[in-house]
CSV table of C-alpha atoms and ligand atoms in Angstrom, one decimal:
chain,number,residue,atom,x,y,z
A,1,UNK,CA,95.8,89.0,82.6
A,2,UNK,CA,96.2,85.3,83.3
A,3,UNK,CA,98.9,82.7,83.9
A,4,UNK,CA,97.7,79.1,83.8
A,5,UNK,CA,100.1,76.4,84.9
A,6,UNK,CA,100.4,72.9,83.5
A,7,UNK,CA,102.1,70.4,85.7
A,8,UNK,CA,102.9,66.7,85.9
A,9,UNK,CA,101.3,65.0,88.9
A,10,UNK,CA,103.2,61.8,88.8
A,11,UNK,CA,106.9,60.9,88.3
A,12,UNK,CA,107.2,62.8,85.0
A,13,UNK,CA,106.6,61.8,81.3
A,14,UNK,CA,102.8,62.3,81.7
A,15,UNK,CA,102.5,63.9,78.3
A,16,UNK,CA,103.1,67.5,79.2
A,17,UNK,CA,104.7,68.4,75.9
A,18,UNK,CA,101.8,67.1,73.8
A,19,UNK,CA,99.1,69.0,75.8
A,20,UNK,CA,101.1,72.3,76.0
A,21,UNK,CA,101.3,72.1,72.2
A,22,UNK,CA,97.5,71.5,72.0
A,23,UNK,CA,96.6,74.3,74.4
A,24,UNK,CA,99.1,76.9,73.0
A,25,UNK,CA,96.6,78.4,70.5
A,26,UNK,CA,94.6,79.6,73.5
A,27,UNK,CA,97.6,81.6,74.9
A,28,UNK,CA,100.0,84.4,73.9
A,29,UNK,CA,103.0,83.1,75.7
A,30,UNK,CA,104.4,79.7,76.8
A,31,UNK,CA,107.0,79.7,79.5
A,32,UNK,CA,109.2,77.0,81.1
A,33,UNK,CA,110.0,77.7,84.7
A,34,UNK,CA,112.2,74.9,86.1
A,35,UNK,CA,114.2,71.8,85.2
A,36,UNK,CA,116.5,71.6,82.2
A,37,UNK,CA,117.6,69.0,79.7
A,38,UNK,CA,116.6,66.3,82.1
A,39,UNK,CA,113.1,66.8,80.5
A,40,UNK,CA,112.1,65.2,77.3
A,41,UNK,CA,108.7,66.5,76.0
A,42,UNK,CA,107.4,64.7,73.0
A,43,UNK,CA,105.1,66.3,70.4
A,44,UNK,CA,103.5,64.6,67.4
A,45,UNK,CA,101.7,66.2,64.6
A,46,UNK,CA,101.4,66.0,60.8
A,47,UNK,CA,103.3,62.7,60.9
A,48,UNK,CA,106.4,64.3,62.6
A,49,UNK,CA,107.7,63.6,66.1
A,50,UNK,CA,109.7,66.2,68.1
A,51,UNK,CA,111.4,65.8,71.5
A,52,UNK,CA,112.0,69.1,73.3
A,53,UNK,CA,114.3,69.4,76.3
A,54,UNK,CA,115.0,73.0,77.2
A,55,UNK,CA,112.8,74.8,74.7
A,56,UNK,CA,109.1,75.4,75.6
A,57,UNK,CA,106.5,73.2,73.8
A,58,UNK,CA,104.7,76.3,72.4
A,59,UNK,CA,107.4,76.8,69.8
A,60,UNK,CA,105.5,75.1,66.9
A,61,UNK,CA,102.3,77.1,67.2
A,62,UNK,CA,102.6,80.4,65.2
A,63,UNK,CA,104.2,83.5,66.6
A,64,UNK,CA,103.8,82.8,70.3
A,65,UNK,CA,106.4,84.2,72.7
A,66,UNK,CA,108.3,81.3,74.3
A,67,UNK,CA,110.2,82.0,77.4
A,68,UNK,CA,112.9,80.0,79.2
A,69,UNK,CA,112.5,81.4,82.7
A,70,UNK,CA,115.0,82.1,85.5
A,71,UNK,CA,114.2,78.8,87.3
A,72,UNK,CA,115.4,76.7,84.3
A,73,UNK,CA,119.0,75.4,84.1
A,74,UNK,CA,120.5,75.5,80.6
A,75,UNK,CA,123.3,73.6,79.0
A,76,UNK,CA,124.5,75.7,76.0
A,77,UNK,CA,125.8,72.6,74.2
A,78,UNK,CA,122.5,70.7,74.4
A,79,UNK,CA,120.6,73.9,73.7
A,80,UNK,CA,122.5,74.4,70.5
A,81,UNK,CA,121.9,70.8,69.5
A,82,UNK,CA,118.2,71.2,70.1
A,83,UNK,CA,117.8,74.6,68.4
A,84,UNK,CA,119.8,73.5,65.4
A,85,UNK,CA,117.7,70.4,64.9
A,86,UNK,CA,114.6,72.5,65.0
A,87,UNK,CA,116.1,75.1,62.6
A,88,UNK,CA,117.0,72.2,60.2
A,89,UNK,CA,113.3,71.2,60.2
A,90,UNK,CA,112.3,74.7,59.3
A,91,UNK,CA,111.6,76.1,62.8
A,92,UNK,CA,113.8,79.2,63.4
A,93,UNK,CA,113.4,80.1,67.0
A,94,UNK,CA,115.4,83.3,67.2
A,95,UNK,CA,112.4,85.6,66.9
A,96,UNK,CA,110.1,83.5,69.1
A,97,UNK,CA,112.3,82.5,72.0
A,98,UNK,CA,113.6,84.6,74.8
A,99,UNK,CA,115.9,83.3,77.6
A,100,UNK,CA,116.2,84.7,81.1
A,101,UNK,CA,119.6,86.1,82.0
A,102,UNK,CA,119.0,84.7,85.5
A,103,UNK,CA,118.7,81.1,84.3
A,104,UNK,CA,121.7,79.1,85.6
A,105,UNK,CA,124.2,77.5,83.3
A,106,UNK,CA,125.0,73.8,83.4
A,107,UNK,CA,128.8,73.6,83.0
A,108,UNK,CA,130.5,70.5,81.5
A,109,UNK,CA,132.0,69.9,85.0
A,110,UNK,CA,128.4,69.8,86.5
A,111,UNK,CA,127.7,66.8,84.3
A,112,UNK,CA,130.9,65.2,85.5
A,113,UNK,CA,130.0,65.9,89.1
A,114,UNK,CA,126.5,64.4,88.5
A,115,UNK,CA,128.2,61.2,87.3
A,116,UNK,CA,130.8,61.3,90.2
A,117,UNK,CA,128.1,61.7,92.9
A,118,UNK,CA,126.0,58.9,91.4
A,119,UNK,CA,129.0,56.6,91.3
A,120,UNK,CA,129.9,57.5,95.0
A,121,UNK,CA,126.3,56.7,96.0
A,122,UNK,CA,126.7,53.1,94.7
A,123,UNK,CA,123.5,51.1,95.3
A,124,UNK,CA,121.6,54.1,96.6
A,125,UNK,CA,122.1,56.1,93.5
A,126,UNK,CA,119.2,58.3,92.3
A,127,UNK,CA,119.4,57.1,88.6
A,128,UNK,CA,119.6,60.7,87.4
A,129,UNK,CA,119.5,61.7,83.8
A,130,UNK,CA,123.2,62.5,84.0
A,131,UNK,CA,122.7,66.0,82.7
A,132,UNK,CA,124.3,67.8,85.6
A,133,UNK,CA,120.9,69.0,87.1
A,134,UNK,CA,121.6,68.4,90.8
A,135,UNK,CA,125.1,69.9,90.8
A,136,UNK,CA,123.9,73.0,88.9
A,137,UNK,CA,121.0,73.7,91.3
A,138,UNK,CA,123.4,73.0,94.2
A,139,UNK,CA,125.7,75.7,92.9
A,140,UNK,CA,122.7,78.0,92.5
A,141,UNK,CA,121.5,77.6,96.1
A,142,UNK,CA,125.1,77.7,97.5
A,143,UNK,CA,125.6,81.0,95.6
A,144,UNK,CA,128.3,79.7,93.4
A,145,UNK,CA,126.4,79.4,90.1
A,146,UNK,CA,127.0,81.0,86.7
A,147,UNK,CA,124.0,82.5,85.0
A,148,UNK,CA,123.2,83.2,81.4
A,149,UNK,CA,123.7,86.9,82.0
A,150,UNK,CA,127.2,86.1,83.1
A,151,UNK,CA,128.0,85.2,79.5
A,152,UNK,CA,127.9,89.0,78.7
A,153,UNK,CA,130.6,90.1,81.1
A,154,UNK,CA,133.9,88.8,82.5
A,155,UNK,CA,132.8,85.3,81.6
A,156,UNK,CA,136.2,83.7,81.1
A,157,UNK,CA,137.3,84.4,84.7
A,158,UNK,CA,134.0,83.3,86.2
A,159,UNK,CA,134.1,80.1,84.2
A,160,UNK,CA,137.7,79.3,85.1
A,161,UNK,CA,137.0,79.8,88.8
A,162,UNK,CA,133.9,77.5,88.7
A,163,UNK,CA,135.7,74.9,86.7
A,164,UNK,CA,138.7,74.9,89.2
A,165,UNK,CA,136.3,74.5,92.1
A,166,UNK,CA,134.6,71.6,90.4
A,167,UNK,CA,137.8,69.9,89.4
A,168,UNK,CA,139.0,70.0,93.1
A,169,UNK,CA,135.8,68.1,94.1
A,170,UNK,CA,136.2,65.6,91.2
A,171,UNK,CA,139.8,65.0,92.4
A,172,UNK,CA,138.7,64.4,95.9
A,173,UNK,CA,136.2,61.8,94.6
A,174,UNK,CA,139.0,60.1,92.6
A,175,UNK,CA,136.8,60.6,89.5
A,176,UNK,CA,138.7,60.2,86.2
A,177,UNK,CA,137.6,62.3,83.3
A,178,UNK,CA,138.5,63.9,80.0
A,179,UNK,CA,136.9,67.3,79.6
A,180,UNK,CA,138.3,68.4,76.3
A,181,UNK,CA,135.6,67.5,73.7
A,182,UNK,CA,132.7,68.3,76.0
A,183,UNK,CA,134.3,71.7,76.9
A,184,UNK,CA,134.8,72.6,73.2
A,185,UNK,CA,131.2,71.8,72.4
A,186,UNK,CA,130.0,73.7,75.4
A,187,UNK,CA,132.0,76.8,74.3
A,188,UNK,CA,130.5,76.6,70.8
A,189,UNK,CA,127.1,76.4,72.6
A,190,UNK,CA,127.9,79.5,74.5
A,191,UNK,CA,128.7,81.5,71.3
A,192,UNK,CA,125.5,80.2,69.8
A,193,UNK,CA,123.4,81.1,72.8
A,194,UNK,CA,124.6,84.7,72.6
A,195,UNK,CA,122.7,85.1,69.4
A,196,UNK,CA,119.4,84.7,71.2
A,197,UNK,CA,117.4,87.3,73.1
A,198,UNK,CA,118.8,87.2,76.6
A,199,UNK,CA,116.5,89.2,78.7
A,200,UNK,CA,115.3,90.0,82.3
A,201,UNK,CA,112.4,87.7,81.8
A,202,UNK,CA,110.6,88.6,85.0
A,203,UNK,CA,110.1,92.1,83.7
A,204,UNK,CA,108.8,90.7,80.4
A,205,UNK,CA,106.5,88.3,82.1
A,206,UNK,CA,104.9,91.0,84.2
A,207,UNK,CA,104.7,93.5,81.4
A,208,UNK,CA,102.9,90.9,79.2
A,209,UNK,CA,100.5,90.1,82.0
A,210,UNK,CA,99.8,93.8,82.5
A,211,UNK,CA,99.1,94.2,78.8
A,212,UNK,CA,96.4,91.5,79.3
A,213,UNK,CA,98.3,88.7,77.6
A,214,UNK,CA,97.8,85.1,78.7
A,215,UNK,CA,100.6,82.8,79.7
A,216,UNK,CA,100.8,79.0,79.8
A,217,UNK,CA,103.5,77.9,82.2
A,218,UNK,CA,104.9,74.5,81.2
A,219,UNK,CA,106.1,72.3,84.1
A,220,UNK,CA,108.9,69.7,83.7
A,221,UNK,CA,109.2,66.4,85.6
A,222,UNK,CA,106.3,65.9,88.0
A,223,UNK,CA,105.1,66.6,91.5
A,224,UNK,CA,106.4,63.2,92.8
A,225,UNK,CA,109.9,64.3,91.7
A,226,UNK,CA,109.7,67.7,93.5
A,227,UNK,CA,112.6,68.4,95.7
A,228,UNK,CA,110.4,69.2,98.7
A,229,UNK,CA,107.3,67.1,98.3
A,230,UNK,CA,108.5,64.2,96.0
A,231,UNK,CA,109.8,60.8,97.1
A,232,UNK,CA,113.0,62.4,98.6
A,233,UNK,CA,115.9,61.7,98.1
A,234,UNK,CA,114.8,60.1,94.8
A,235,UNK,CA,113.7,63.4,93.2
A,236,UNK,CA,115.0,66.0,90.9
A,237,UNK,CA,116.6,69.2,92.3
A,238,UNK,CA,114.0,71.8,91.4
A,239,UNK,CA,110.5,72.9,92.5
A,240,UNK,CA,108.3,71.1,90.1
A,241,UNK,CA,105.1,72.2,91.8
A,242,UNK,CA,102.7,75.1,91.2
A,243,UNK,CA,104.7,77.4,93.4
A,244,UNK,CA,107.8,76.7,91.3
A,245,UNK,CA,106.1,78.7,88.5
A,246,UNK,CA,106.1,81.8,90.7
A,247,UNK,CA,109.8,81.6,91.7
A,248,UNK,CA,110.8,80.3,88.3
A,249,UNK,CA,109.3,83.2,86.4
A,250,UNK,CA,109.2,86.0,88.9
A,251,UNK,CA,105.4,86.0,88.9
A,252,UNK,CA,103.3,86.6,92.0
A,253,UNK,CA,100.8,83.9,93.1
A,254,UNK,CA,97.8,86.2,92.5
A,255,UNK,CA,98.5,86.0,88.8
A,256,UNK,CA,97.8,82.3,88.6
A,257,UNK,CA,94.5,81.2,87.0
A,258,UNK,CA,93.9,77.6,86.2
A,259,UNK,CA,96.3,74.8,87.3
A,260,UNK,CA,96.1,71.9,84.9
A,261,UNK,CA,97.3,68.7,86.5
A,262,UNK,CA,98.3,66.0,84.1
A,263,UNK,CA,98.4,62.3,84.7
A,264,UNK,CA,98.5,59.0,82.9
A,265,UNK,CA,95.6,56.5,83.2
A,266,UNK,CA,98.2,54.3,84.9
A,267,UNK,CA,101.6,55.3,86.3
A,268,UNK,CA,105.3,55.2,85.3
A,269,UNK,CA,108.6,56.1,86.8
A,270,UNK,CA,112.1,56.2,85.4
A,271,UNK,CA,115.3,56.0,87.5
A,272,UNK,CA,115.5,54.6,91.1
A,273,UNK,CA,113.2,55.2,94.1
A,274,UNK,CA,110.0,54.0,95.6
A,275,UNK,CA,106.9,53.3,93.4
A,276,UNK,CA,104.2,51.6,95.5
A,277,UNK,CA,102.0,50.5,92.6
A,278,UNK,CA,104.9,49.2,90.4
A,279,UNK,CA,104.1,45.9,88.6
A,280,UNK,CA,106.8,43.3,88.1
A,281,UNK,CA,104.6,40.9,86.2
A,282,UNK,CA,103.3,40.5,82.6
A,283,UNK,CA,100.7,43.2,83.2
A,284,UNK,CA,103.5,45.7,83.8
A,285,UNK,CA,105.3,44.5,80.6
A,286,UNK,CA,102.0,44.8,78.7
A,287,UNK,CA,101.6,48.4,79.8
A,288,UNK,CA,105.2,49.2,78.9
A,289,UNK,CA,104.8,47.6,75.4
A,290,UNK,CA,101.5,49.2,74.6
A,291,UNK,CA,102.5,52.6,76.0
A,292,UNK,CA,106.0,52.5,74.5
A,293,UNK,CA,107.3,53.3,77.9
A,294,UNK,CA,110.9,54.0,77.2
A,295,UNK,CA,112.6,57.4,77.9
A,296,UNK,CA,112.1,60.1,75.3
A,297,UNK,CA,115.8,61.0,75.4
A,298,UNK,CA,117.7,58.3,77.1
A,299,UNK,CA,115.6,55.3,75.9
A,300,UNK,CA,115.7,54.0,79.5
A,301,UNK,CA,113.0,51.4,80.3
A,302,UNK,CA,110.2,53.1,82.3
A,303,UNK,CA,108.9,51.2,85.3
A,304,UNK,CA,105.1,50.7,85.0
A,305,UNK,CA,102.3,50.2,87.4
A,306,UNK,CA,98.6,51.0,88.2
A,307,UNK,CA,97.4,54.5,89.0
A,308,UNK,CA,98.1,55.7,92.5
A,309,UNK,CA,95.2,57.8,93.8
A,310,UNK,CA,96.9,58.4,97.2
A,311,UNK,CA,99.9,60.0,95.5
A,312,UNK,CA,97.6,61.8,93.0
A,313,UNK,CA,95.5,63.4,95.7
A,314,UNK,CA,98.6,64.6,97.4
A,315,UNK,CA,99.9,66.2,94.2
A,316,UNK,CA,96.5,67.8,93.6
A,317,UNK,CA,96.5,69.3,97.1
A,318,UNK,CA,100.1,70.6,96.8
A,319,UNK,CA,99.5,72.1,93.4
A,320,UNK,CA,96.0,73.4,93.8
A,321,UNK,CA,94.9,71.7,90.6
A,322,UNK,CA,91.7,73.1,89.1
A,323,UNK,CA,91.5,70.9,86.0
A,324,UNK,CA,92.7,67.4,85.3
A,325,UNK,CA,94.1,66.0,82.1
A,326,UNK,CA,94.2,62.2,81.6
A,327,UNK,CA,96.8,60.9,79.2
A,328,UNK,CA,97.4,57.5,77.5
A,329,UNK,CA,93.9,56.2,78.1
A,330,UNK,CA,94.3,54.1,74.9
A,331,UNK,CA,97.1,52.1,76.5
A,332,UNK,CA,94.5,50.5,78.7
A,333,UNK,CA,92.2,49.7,75.8
A,334,UNK,CA,92.7,45.9,76.0
A,335,UNK,CA,92.6,45.1,79.7
A,336,UNK,CA,89.8,43.0,81.1
A,337,UNK,CA,90.0,44.8,84.4
A,338,UNK,CA,91.9,47.9,85.6
A,339,UNK,CA,93.2,48.5,89.1
A,340,UNK,CA,93.4,51.8,91.0
A,341,UNK,CA,95.2,52.2,94.3
A,342,UNK,CA,92.9,54.0,96.8
A,343,UNK,CA,94.9,53.5,100.1
A,344,UNK,CA,98.2,52.3,101.4
A,345,UNK,CA,98.7,49.6,104.0
A,346,UNK,CA,101.6,50.4,106.3
A,347,UNK,CA,102.5,48.0,109.1
A,348,UNK,CA,99.1,46.4,108.6
A,349,UNK,CA,97.2,49.7,109.1
A,350,UNK,CA,95.3,51.2,106.2
A,351,UNK,CA,96.0,54.9,105.5
A,352,UNK,CA,94.6,57.1,102.8
A,353,UNK,CA,97.1,60.0,103.0
A,354,UNK,CA,100.6,60.2,101.5
A,355,UNK,CA,103.0,59.5,104.4
A,356,UNK,CA,106.5,61.0,105.2
A,357,UNK,CA,108.3,58.0,103.9
A,358,UNK,CA,107.2,55.8,101.0
A,359,UNK,CA,110.6,54.1,100.6
A,360,UNK,CA,109.6,51.0,102.5
A,361,UNK,CA,106.7,48.9,103.7
A,362,UNK,CA,104.0,50.4,101.6
A,363,UNK,CA,101.4,47.9,100.3
A,364,UNK,CA,98.9,49.3,97.8
A,365,UNK,CA,95.2,48.7,98.4
A,366,UNK,CA,93.3,48.4,95.1
A,367,UNK,CA,89.9,48.6,93.8
A,368,UNK,CA,89.3,46.8,90.5
A,369,UNK,CA,87.2,48.2,87.7
A,370,UNK,CA,86.0,46.7,84.5
A,371,UNK,CA,88.1,47.4,81.4
A,372,UNK,CA,86.4,48.9,78.3
A,373,UNK,CA,88.0,46.6,75.6
A,374,UNK,CA,87.4,49.2,72.9
A,375,UNK,CA,89.8,51.1,70.7
A,376,UNK,CA,89.7,54.7,71.8
A,377,UNK,CA,92.3,56.0,69.5
A,378,UNK,CA,90.0,57.2,66.7
A,379,UNK,CA,87.4,58.8,68.9
A,380,UNK,CA,86.7,62.5,68.4
A,381,UNK,CA,84.2,63.3,71.1
A,382,UNK,CA,83.3,62.0,74.6
A,383,UNK,CA,79.9,61.0,73.2
A,384,UNK,CA,81.7,58.0,71.6
A,385,UNK,CA,83.2,56.8,74.9
A,386,UNK,CA,82.2,53.3,76.0
A,387,UNK,CA,80.3,52.9,79.2
A,388,UNK,CA,83.1,51.3,81.1
A,389,UNK,CA,85.5,54.1,80.2
A,390,UNK,CA,83.0,56.7,81.3
A,391,UNK,CA,82.7,54.8,84.6
A,392,UNK,CA,86.5,54.9,85.0
A,393,UNK,CA,86.4,58.7,84.5
A,394,UNK,CA,83.5,59.1,86.9
A,395,UNK,CA,85.3,57.0,89.5
A,396,UNK,CA,88.5,59.1,89.2
A,397,UNK,CA,86.6,62.4,89.3
A,398,UNK,CA,84.8,61.2,92.4
A,399,UNK,CA,88.0,60.1,94.1
A,400,UNK,CA,90.1,63.1,93.1
A,401,UNK,CA,87.3,65.8,93.4
A,402,UNK,CA,88.5,67.7,90.4
A,403,UNK,CA,87.0,67.5,86.9
A,404,UNK,CA,88.9,65.7,84.1
A,405,UNK,CA,88.7,68.4,81.4
A,406,UNK,CA,90.9,66.7,78.7
A,407,UNK,CA,91.3,63.1,77.7
A,408,UNK,CA,94.1,62.0,75.5
A,409,UNK,CA,93.7,58.9,73.3
A,410,UNK,CA,96.9,58.7,71.4
A,411,UNK,CA,100.2,60.6,70.9
A,412,UNK,CA,99.1,62.8,68.0
A,413,UNK,CA,97.9,66.4,68.6
A,414,UNK,CA,94.6,65.4,67.0
A,415,UNK,CA,94.0,62.5,69.5
A,416,UNK,CA,92.9,64.9,72.2
A,417,UNK,CA,89.3,65.2,73.5
A,418,UNK,CA,88.2,68.3,75.3
A,419,UNK,CA,85.3,67.3,77.6
A,420,UNK,CA,82.3,69.5,78.3
A,421,UNK,CA,82.8,69.5,82.1
A,422,UNK,CA,83.7,72.9,83.5
B,501,GDP,P1,106.4,64.6,79.0
B,501,GDP,O1,107.8,64.6,79.4
B,501,GDP,O2,105.4,64.8,80.1
B,501,GDP,O3,106.2,65.7,77.9
B,501,GDP,O4,106.0,63.2,78.3
B,501,GDP,P2,107.0,62.3,77.4
B,501,GDP,O5,107.0,63.0,76.0
B,501,GDP,O6,108.3,62.1,78.0
B,501,GDP,O7,106.2,60.9,77.4
B,501,GDP,C1,104.9,60.8,76.9
B,501,GDP,C2,104.9,59.8,75.8
B,501,GDP,O8,103.6,59.4,75.5
B,501,GDP,C3,105.4,60.4,74.4
B,501,GDP,O9,106.0,59.4,73.7
B,501,GDP,C4,104.1,60.8,73.8
B,501,GDP,O10,104.2,60.8,72.4
B,501,GDP,C5,103.2,59.7,74.2
B,501,GDP,N1,101.8,60.1,74.4
B,501,GDP,C6,101.3,61.3,74.8
B,501,GDP,N2,99.9,61.2,75.0
B,501,GDP,C7,99.6,59.9,74.6
B,501,GDP,C8,98.3,59.2,74.5
B,501,GDP,O11,97.3,59.7,74.9
B,501,GDP,N3,98.4,57.9,74.1
B,501,GDP,C9,99.6,57.3,73.7
B,501,GDP,N4,99.5,56.0,73.4
B,501,GDP,N5,100.8,58.0,73.8
B,501,GDP,C10,100.8,59.2,74.2
B,502,IMO,P1,110.0,65.2,82.0
B,502,IMO,O1,109.9,66.7,82.0
B,502,IMO,C1,110.8,61.5,84.2
B,502,IMO,C2,114.1,61.7,87.1
B,502,IMO,C3,115.4,60.9,86.8
B,502,IMO,C4,115.8,60.6,88.2
B,502,IMO,C5,115.4,61.8,89.0
B,502,IMO,C6,116.6,62.8,89.1
B,502,IMO,O2,110.3,64.6,80.6
B,502,IMO,O3,108.7,64.6,82.6
B,502,IMO,P2,117.8,64.5,87.5
B,502,IMO,O4,118.6,64.2,86.2
B,502,IMO,O5,116.7,65.4,87.3
B,502,IMO,O6,118.7,64.9,88.6
B,502,IMO,O7,117.2,63.0,87.9
B,502,IMO,O8,114.4,62.4,88.2
B,502,IMO,N1,113.7,62.6,86.0
B,502,IMO,C7,112.6,62.4,85.2
B,502,IMO,N2,111.8,61.4,85.1
B,502,IMO,N3,110.6,62.6,83.4
B,502,IMO,C8,111.5,63.7,83.5
B,502,IMO,O9,111.2,64.8,82.9
B,502,IMO,C9,112.5,63.6,84.4
B,502,IMO,N4,113.5,64.4,84.8
B,502,IMO,C10,114.2,63.8,85.7
B,502,IMO,O10,115.1,59.7,86.1
B,502,IMO,O11,115.0,59.5,88.7
B,503,MG,MG1,109.4,63.3,79.3
């Protein structure tokens, strides 16, 4: 009986999809517990690249059970698109995927509200993915949401009432729209979704645990985007942290085993909001180019910067991380020196903790380490690592006080090195 959790520790896009796919053979079940199609999880293997949004990243590894938990928000139209694309490439999900009846539905009007609220915010907009995430979670918390289970009974009335309420708000915001095409696609998605196994997934999760099965819980977004502990208000609307796996799957905290915290060897962010170590110079451009730092779904340019250990330590504390995973090490292969932020300067005073507000006046304090100037991408074992890279790993482990168990040296499934540390 074990549920391990894999979480992003930065502002998302750390490489969660890749590592979930790599670790899936060690588990019986993979479960998503929050977020929705704002996520874009990339997997590469056998020369193919897949981007998953609502479907768990365990879907490609044999007959594992994949669960979309109650904490997820699901857009039937986008789900249909995603599942059909997978079916077309030979991956039929129907037997392997179960969806919680308690997962909330993203309505077409939620997407409109997302756009309308962003427009109303003007310069202070969040830079959302535009997928209706915020308005859907708002309806959930304000007890107005529609859930997957609602598709099975009196759905038309419930949908009409929700739509009418949303349209009133859109009108009050003077937001112009045309719903017809989107609504038609959405209704087709609803019919498609009904062919899947819609279950009370909290019962299933606990039954599987009782039978001794192991579960890997796949986080979306990252701890710095968490609605409580992230860089509020520039966050997403769900609990991206370790505790979110409990509420998002109906699983008690005493079922949690390892917590894998995943981070890039540097740092990125997409959308608006504070980013203390952001680079605006050619170094940032170089990281973006070498790391192909463009959104997996939207193609948006990701903002790039050095690793921020103040924020990482905070995330590790909130999530109770037991093992670290460092991604995209190869992106730093050709840097003479590498910087790591070890403290913030606020009003001239140096602090080493993550403060209430990082929106203004934070100046990163860096240490500089020698680069390794070596191609890591073909390495198969840590025995091959150059001295300077080992020194970087030692430095991070020393600062973060958690072992780095996995090092990723390229986007492919095979470019993953499991270290001996335990
Ligand atoms: P996720 O949202 O956390 O699953 O991450 P994304 O898929 O949005 O972004 C990670 C990107 O980095 C994807 O394009 C991956 O293919 C790629 N990637 C993952 N690991 C590595 C790595 O170690 N090196 C390089 N160069 N790319 C990687
Ligand atoms: P994965 O799972 C990176 C960001 C958006 C925006 C903020 C709020 O691929 O790591 P939302 O649409 O959720 O209301 O947007 O959160 N964001 C992500 N950034 N990776 C993600 O997911 C993200 N999901 C949302 O850019 O700043
Ligand atoms: Mg992503």
